[in-house]
Amino acid sequence: MSSSDVSSVRCTPLLAVESLTVAIDETPVIKELSLEVESGEILGLVGASGSGKSMTALAILQLTPERATLRGSVRLQGAELLGMRAPQLQNIRGRDIGMVFQEPLSALNPLMRIGEQVAETVRLHGAASAAQARRMAREALDAVGLTGEQGALHRYPHELSGGQRQRVAIAIAIVLRPALLIADEPTTALDAENQAQVLELLGELARTRRMGMILVSHDLALVARVTDRIAVMQAGEIVERGVTADGLRRLQHPYSRALLAAAVPAPKRRAAADAFAGASAANAVLEVRGIVREYPLKRRSLWRSPGAFRAVDDVSLRIFPGETVGLVGESGSGKSSLLRAILGLDFVQAGEVYLAGESLLQATGTTQRRLRRSIQAVFQDPYGSFDPRWPVERLVSEPLYLLDVQPSAAERRRKVALVLEQVGLSSADAMRLPHEFSGGQRQRIAIARALIAEPAVIVFDEAVSALDVLVRAQILDLLADLAQRLKLAYLFVTHDLTVVRAIADRVYVMRRGRIVEQGATHTVFAAPEHAYTKALLAAAPALVNATM
Amino acid sequence: MKRRSGGVALSLGALLTASFLAMAVLAQFWTPYDPEALAIADKLQSPNWHHWFGTDQLGRDVLSMIMAGAKNTVGVALLSVLIGLACGVPAGLLAAARGGWVDEVVMRGNDLLFAFPSLLLAILITAVFGPGAVNAIIAIGVFNIPVFARVSRAGAIELWTRDYVLAARVAGKRAPRISFEHIVPNLLGLLLVQGTIQFSLGVIAEAGLSYVGLGAQPPRPSWGRMLNEAQTLTALAPSLAVFPGMAVALFVLGLNLLGDGLRQRRAR
């Protein structure tokens, strides 16, 4: 071996991507991209959806769609991956490069025990006997913090929480001790607490195992928590690189600054929250009093009556005209059950919902329809909220069913055009089908659907969680604007404290079916009283970094 | 590779199914000979230029009988699928929409119906009302009801969890309207696939019932009875059993390929 070979081995970075260009059907989606990752180093690849960050991750793994053409060079430990044959690549994927994807549920096989799934990776690469593979699976699950009963090998994915599933996915990725780990939005589907923990875990794994890592995300503030270096992508190119330790405020490129601003949206408070403090129950636009929602548990004995699980335990809250209220809690805290009760969709065991002083749950006929018009909802999933077969006009005008006299077709069309324009879409969009729109546009359509009934309150169920930061910021701006113009009150149900801080005047914190803390947003955020609120705040990455 | 073979299966299935359907429609207006006309002098001919599929022991033209039999089979299978759809889908939708004890009652009723094989049901109906094509339709149709009820219930339960159904409820719509506007249109693909499969089972069931004499009555030709009558003559004229047998097999194969193909296309 000549001396030049030795030096080249020493200087070769773990992963070197040089002038990588990816084109799909002749349209370039990644242009002349170069990046390097060293062992034990975490690179954050940040950009809005469509910026090409996920495609870059896929291109490194050679998992691009069949129509894509790749040029340039991708070298792992000096070996060129581009143009490598499929069987060799399959050896590299999983063994030398591990992968973690966004959606932990769809990444796991629901019919396979988690131990088998982790061991399967080992077996596929022919590295070990069944017993050895099981032992390695145990070690990997321990390494991701799924120790003891929690990470028992015989459990199925559906028995685990979202955060635990993502840990299993990480265990699968690291079980063969790959030199490089690629994580594509690994925490986006998780709530704040799990987000922080999974990020910490990834950082720790990279350090202790000397593993290189590429962390793909749209959330600059979140990425800043664990990465060593950051590359910001826009339209298929890296527009800026930075060292995380220097602080995000040092980023110069206008696009980076936009991303950063969007990740930590500034509060858009319209009125001093204290102004509502003196408001009496009489003028509350929505009042929820003592709601209890129980789900029967499985009957265990023929003679004893089955127990019940209290998803919502004696919850009361008030919203005043024009006010935006946040309802915060982790997944499983009973937020969604409460929300369905407030909308009058579910039977409740006890409690009342008053809209401007009138009872929604007791109302019937014309009164019920009138009250239902005054409370509308926007749901989480911009893809699942629309019947895929209905054109936008029919979708948006659905709440008009609540009118006592159904409007004429022309009237309907006029109203749809009006609300579409209010949310920043055009009346020409009325004839299109939902799949023709992007996630952000769909959420605008969902808002239009809520507006058409001319409500006094709109309830948002995680309505911006599925959107990337830039789109999220736009939607939040739109909502603040609409609230002011149309004198709307909002109830914002979310696990995302960043959003609550940006938009809410007051906040309720919910845990295990109970409201544990409430107050003006700035007060609660500045001086949380309940231990749970403190924990939630500590876990929110964006808020910590906002002070950087 | 897999994708292409799926496409081939779908095309082949569609072709076979379309041929038999066309044959049934054609038989409504024209057959080479009168399928019920006896011509003892021409009996038991092997396939030849005048009688492509030969003639049977009573001198009837086998091709004409196959065509008339196709008409009979398609009629029985189609109507029984429609009975299954008309009764099963509303039951499934109701069970999915209401849940709780309504669901239990509907599904246990389903199990009860499921417990009777269509042959047993046909014998029961025949014992009461006498044999005939109409009773075969009812027997097979009743057998289809629980199948469609289950499929539409399972599909509807999944659709009921969608946010757009929640949005419709916020818009004040009640279960029947939501079922009609949102659930059924999104179930159509599923029902089409299941309908194709039930159609093929209907073809087999009709052949089985008429084989034991519980289907269409003479002189109306049916594939099942043709097989039955050919049985005693297999040594003399094996082709008599081959043609109706092939007709059943190919039609069922075509329908199954079509159903599988449609299901794969939905899954993509």
XYZ file of C-alpha atoms in Angstrom, chain A residues 112-527:
416
model
C -44.780 -8.714 14.046
C -43.469 -8.586 17.593
C -40.961 -5.790 18.081
C -38.165 -8.193 19.038
C -38.624 -10.090 15.783
C -38.591 -6.876 13.787
C -35.302 -5.752 15.263
C -33.810 -9.232 14.947
C -35.031 -9.501 11.360
C -32.604 -6.784 10.273
C -29.749 -8.778 11.781
C -30.926 -11.988 10.145
C -31.410 -10.325 6.742
C -27.789 -9.339 6.705
C -26.875 -12.898 7.583
C -24.704 -11.729 10.405
C -25.855 -13.948 13.213
C -27.722 -16.997 14.434
C -31.285 -16.673 15.696
C -30.145 -16.611 19.314
C -27.459 -14.040 18.588
C -29.929 -11.918 16.648
C -32.306 -11.982 19.603
C -29.518 -10.938 21.918
C -28.539 -8.104 19.591
C -32.180 -7.000 19.397
C -32.288 -6.908 23.191
C -29.139 -4.790 23.295
C -30.442 -2.391 20.645
C -33.754 -1.940 22.457
C -31.867 -1.306 25.688
C -29.728 1.250 23.882
C -32.789 3.228 22.783
C -34.142 3.229 26.313
C -36.759 0.516 25.927
C -35.557 -1.518 28.860
C -37.363 -4.096 30.936
C -41.095 -4.688 30.527
C -41.479 -1.588 28.320
C -39.312 -3.000 25.601
C -40.200 -6.656 26.043
C -39.388 -8.455 22.794
C -42.833 -10.053 22.563
C -44.808 -6.799 22.434
C -46.593 -5.650 19.311
C -46.285 -2.127 17.854
C -49.914 -1.294 18.733
C -49.134 -1.854 22.413
C -46.589 0.948 22.329
C -46.973 4.720 22.377
C -45.849 6.878 19.455
C -42.572 7.729 21.153
C -41.878 4.107 22.005
C -42.592 3.041 18.426
C -40.138 5.595 17.134
C -37.594 4.146 19.563
C -38.200 0.703 18.093
C -37.659 2.148 14.615
C -34.382 3.649 15.847
C -33.396 0.317 17.401
C -33.930 -1.351 14.019
C -31.765 1.314 12.406
C -28.868 0.976 14.836
C -28.897 -2.736 15.668
C -26.098 -3.479 13.199
C -24.096 -0.475 14.426
C -24.143 1.395 11.113
C -21.501 4.036 10.506
C -24.132 6.484 9.280
C -27.710 7.090 10.401
C -30.178 9.035 8.308
C -33.206 10.293 10.212
C -35.958 11.938 8.155
C -38.249 14.052 10.351
C -37.939 11.469 13.135
C -39.828 13.546 15.710
C -42.467 15.328 13.655
C -45.205 12.838 14.518
C -44.443 12.964 18.247
C -45.625 15.290 20.983
C -43.315 17.788 22.639
C -42.116 15.570 25.472
C -41.331 12.634 23.218
C -39.778 14.932 20.652
C -37.216 16.137 23.154
C -36.457 12.654 24.419
C -36.053 11.099 20.977
C -33.789 13.943 19.882
C -31.660 13.536 22.976
C -31.450 9.821 22.327
C -30.283 10.363 18.755
C -27.624 12.821 19.905
C -26.400 10.443 22.553
C -26.237 7.505 20.138
C -24.167 9.533 17.692
C -21.722 10.502 20.421
C -21.337 7.175 22.179
C -21.203 5.053 19.036
C -19.112 7.457 16.922
C -21.897 7.320 14.389
C -22.342 9.994 11.726
C -25.870 11.270 11.401
C -27.979 13.310 9.017
C -31.049 14.752 10.695
C -33.610 15.954 8.162
C -36.226 18.389 9.440
C -38.249 21.468 8.605
C -37.810 22.854 12.105
C -34.630 24.838 12.453
C -35.034 25.464 16.173
C -35.545 21.786 16.851
C -32.571 20.705 14.772
C -30.385 23.197 16.571
C -30.813 21.228 19.779
C -28.629 18.297 18.808
C -26.747 18.997 15.611
C -23.125 20.037 15.204
C -23.568 21.636 11.809
C -26.573 22.836 9.838
C -27.190 23.002 6.099
C -30.222 24.959 4.939
C -31.840 23.748 1.716
C -34.048 25.686 -0.634
C -35.254 24.538 -4.047
C -32.775 21.668 -4.246
C -29.705 23.638 -3.225
C -27.870 24.242 0.004
C -28.164 27.985 0.469
C -26.351 28.292 3.757
C -24.174 26.259 6.096
C -23.542 26.991 9.709
C -21.997 25.592 12.845
C -24.719 25.131 15.436
C -22.555 26.253 18.331
C -22.247 29.702 16.729
C -25.967 30.206 17.320
C -28.793 30.366 14.861
C -28.914 34.151 14.927
C -25.674 34.112 12.919
C -27.467 32.660 9.907
C -27.470 35.295 7.172
C -29.405 33.964 4.184
C -32.922 35.439 3.982
C -34.394 31.971 3.580
C -32.652 30.714 6.723
C -33.935 33.712 8.613
C -37.474 33.086 7.334
C -37.256 29.469 8.460
C -35.989 30.518 11.864
C -38.652 33.165 12.280
C -41.320 30.658 11.311
C -40.028 28.033 13.721
C -40.515 30.408 16.608
C -43.435 32.581 15.559
C -43.693 35.831 17.485
C -46.793 36.288 19.627
C -49.628 37.902 17.709
C -51.579 39.147 20.651
C -54.439 41.340 19.620
C -55.679 42.489 23.010
C -54.241 42.395 26.475
C -55.230 39.043 27.901
C -56.100 40.731 31.163
C -58.960 42.493 29.432
C -60.781 39.158 29.476
C -60.068 38.480 33.092
C -62.919 40.662 34.290
C -65.401 39.265 31.781
C -68.240 37.448 33.469
C -69.758 34.102 32.603
C -72.751 35.921 31.168
C -70.975 37.080 28.033
C -68.809 34.034 27.407
C -69.202 32.931 23.809
C -68.452 29.348 24.808
C -68.761 27.972 28.269
C -68.032 24.375 29.152
C -69.197 23.321 32.595
C -68.191 20.133 34.376
C -67.845 17.861 31.352
C -67.280 14.188 32.205
C -66.665 11.685 29.443
C -66.169 8.039 30.346
C -65.429 5.066 28.168
C -66.470 1.662 29.478
C -63.584 -0.695 30.099
C -63.664 -4.320 29.087
C -65.885 -6.367 31.394
C -63.588 -8.601 33.428
C -66.136 -10.507 35.426
C -69.726 -11.510 34.733
C -70.819 -10.434 38.197
C -69.005 -7.185 38.669
C -70.002 -4.223 36.559
C -67.219 -3.172 34.194
C -65.172 -0.170 35.217
C -64.925 2.999 33.194
C -62.019 5.067 31.978
C -62.483 8.789 32.589
C -61.041 10.490 29.536
C -62.440 13.861 30.561
C -62.849 14.467 34.273
C -64.992 17.428 35.294
C -63.556 19.977 32.883
C -64.821 23.543 32.764
C -63.595 26.359 30.573
C -64.761 29.670 29.129
C -63.987 31.555 25.970
C -64.973 35.179 25.471
C -65.796 36.882 22.171
C -62.752 37.513 19.993
C -60.458 35.584 22.306
C -57.985 32.867 21.357
C -57.586 30.146 23.937
C -55.047 27.334 23.846
C -55.767 23.899 25.259
C -52.454 22.124 25.753
C -51.744 18.559 26.674
C -49.819 15.553 25.463
C -51.426 12.825 23.381
C -53.854 10.824 25.484
C -54.616 13.666 27.876
C -58.279 13.717 26.852
C -58.075 16.786 24.608
C -59.771 15.136 21.661
C -62.538 13.607 23.769
C -63.228 16.996 25.310
C -63.293 18.588 21.899
C -65.824 16.113 20.552
C -67.977 16.736 23.608
C -67.783 20.495 23.074
C -68.872 20.060 19.470
C -71.840 18.041 20.679
C -70.675 14.976 18.760
C -70.405 12.555 21.658
C -72.656 11.615 24.485
C -71.284 12.887 27.804
C -71.863 11.436 31.261
C -72.193 14.861 32.882
C -71.711 18.532 32.139
C -73.031 21.204 29.860
C -71.857 23.229 26.872
C -73.278 26.738 26.556
C -72.929 28.827 23.435
C -73.647 32.465 24.273
C -75.637 31.263 27.247
C -77.732 28.628 25.452
C -77.299 24.933 26.073
C -76.008 23.049 23.038
C -76.473 19.562 24.442
C -80.165 20.076 25.324
C -81.072 21.899 22.116
C -83.114 20.307 19.338
C -84.362 21.251 15.882
C -83.952 24.832 14.741
C -82.246 25.924 17.959
C -79.732 23.111 17.696
C -78.931 23.993 14.101
C -78.500 27.654 14.991
C -76.185 26.808 17.897
C -74.173 24.380 15.798
C -73.644 27.083 13.195
C -71.985 29.185 15.875
C -69.310 26.561 16.658
C -67.288 25.071 13.820
C -64.130 22.966 13.670
C -60.882 22.488 11.771
C -59.281 19.076 12.120
C -55.725 17.877 12.202
C -55.148 15.911 9.072
C -55.200 18.093 5.965
C -55.475 14.889 3.930
C -58.188 13.074 5.866
C -60.476 16.063 6.436
C -62.003 15.947 2.983
C -64.044 13.352 1.178
C -61.670 12.633 -1.715
C -64.572 12.432 -4.161
C -66.096 15.819 -3.464
C -65.073 19.021 -5.238
C -64.072 21.949 -3.046
C -67.362 23.778 -3.496
C -69.378 20.879 -2.147
C -66.896 20.327 0.688
C -66.786 23.937 1.777
C -70.546 24.400 1.601
C -71.302 21.309 3.688
C -72.000 23.271 6.922
C -74.704 25.226 5.055
C -76.767 22.112 5.739
C -77.263 23.708 9.158
C -79.304 26.538 7.637
C -83.041 26.169 8.099
C -83.650 27.077 4.470
C -81.180 25.530 2.051
C -79.633 28.216 -0.175
C -79.998 28.170 -3.958
C -77.109 26.896 -6.061
C -76.147 30.438 -7.027
C -76.240 31.610 -3.402
C -74.160 28.608 -2.389
C -71.585 29.366 -5.047
C -71.412 33.001 -3.994
C -70.850 32.098 -0.347
C -68.166 29.552 -1.218
C -66.347 32.093 -3.397
C -66.475 34.596 -0.546
C -64.949 32.307 2.087
C -62.360 30.937 -0.338
C -61.176 34.481 -0.950
C -61.173 35.178 2.775
C -58.682 32.346 3.311
C -56.493 33.423 0.409
C -57.669 30.982 -2.251
C -59.442 31.881 -5.457
C -63.077 31.232 -6.341
C -61.811 29.233 -9.322
C -60.548 26.615 -6.858
C -64.146 25.677 -6.065
C -64.328 23.195 -8.911
C -61.125 21.341 -8.089
C -60.740 18.172 -6.036
C -58.911 18.144 -2.676
C -55.980 16.039 -3.910
C -54.968 18.859 -6.248
C -53.995 21.037 -3.274
C -50.939 21.119 -1.015
C -51.179 20.500 2.731
C -51.239 24.205 3.548
C -53.874 24.935 0.916
C -56.031 22.124 2.219
C -55.892 23.576 5.681
C -57.071 26.854 4.158
C -59.978 24.976 2.595
C -60.775 23.482 5.997
C -60.786 26.978 7.494
C -63.075 28.159 4.683
C -65.435 25.305 5.510
C -65.511 26.434 9.128
C -66.085 30.081 8.162
C -69.016 29.520 5.836
C -71.468 28.928 8.675
C -70.460 32.318 10.130
C -69.521 30.900 13.536
C -68.629 32.767 16.695
C -66.122 30.109 17.786
C -63.840 27.849 15.758
C -62.229 24.842 17.396
C -58.874 23.726 16.015
C -57.780 20.167 16.698
C -54.012 20.096 16.118
C -54.821 22.025 12.979
C -51.265 23.124 12.192
C -49.285 20.150 13.531
C -49.008 18.434 10.166
C -47.712 21.526 8.377
C -44.104 22.551 7.921
C -42.909 25.670 9.715
C -43.207 28.152 6.848
C -46.730 27.062 5.950
C -47.626 26.934 9.621
C -46.526 30.533 10.072
C -48.662 31.595 7.090
C -51.728 29.800 8.446
C -51.225 31.339 11.891
C -51.010 34.785 10.293
C -54.182 34.106 8.362
C -55.987 32.997 11.508
C -54.897 36.058 13.480
C -56.079 38.255 10.624
C -59.443 36.476 10.341
C -60.015 36.644 14.081
C -59.585 40.371 14.021
C -61.698 41.023 10.947
C -64.534 38.622 11.740
C -64.436 38.927 15.551
C -63.894 35.199 15.920
C -63.000 33.314 19.066
C -60.674 30.313 18.738
C -60.107 27.260 20.850
C -56.735 25.873 19.856
C -56.248 22.279 20.929
C -52.620 21.252 20.489
C -49.556 19.643 21.961
C -47.363 22.275 20.343
C -46.440 24.990 22.797
C -44.806 27.107 20.110
C -48.154 27.499 18.428
C -49.947 28.282 21.667
C -47.387 30.907 22.568
C -47.762 32.499 19.145
C -51.516 32.706 19.009
C -53.242 32.198 22.347
C -54.345 34.911 24.772
C -55.068 32.424 27.493
C -54.095 28.829 27.947
C -55.501 25.766 29.674
C -53.146 22.883 30.426
C -54.777 19.466 30.454
C -53.434 16.251 31.891
C -55.116 12.913 32.402
C -58.521 14.378 31.713
C -58.217 17.316 34.098
C -57.324 20.968 33.700
C -54.203 21.341 35.844
C -53.340 24.937 35.104
C -54.871 27.962 33.408
C -54.090 31.602 32.919
C -52.873 34.262 30.517
C -50.366 32.762 28.086
C -47.481 35.020 29.045
C -48.031 34.378 32.752
C -48.198 30.622 32.398
C -45.180 30.532 30.105
C -43.126 32.850 32.274
C -44.002 31.288 35.614
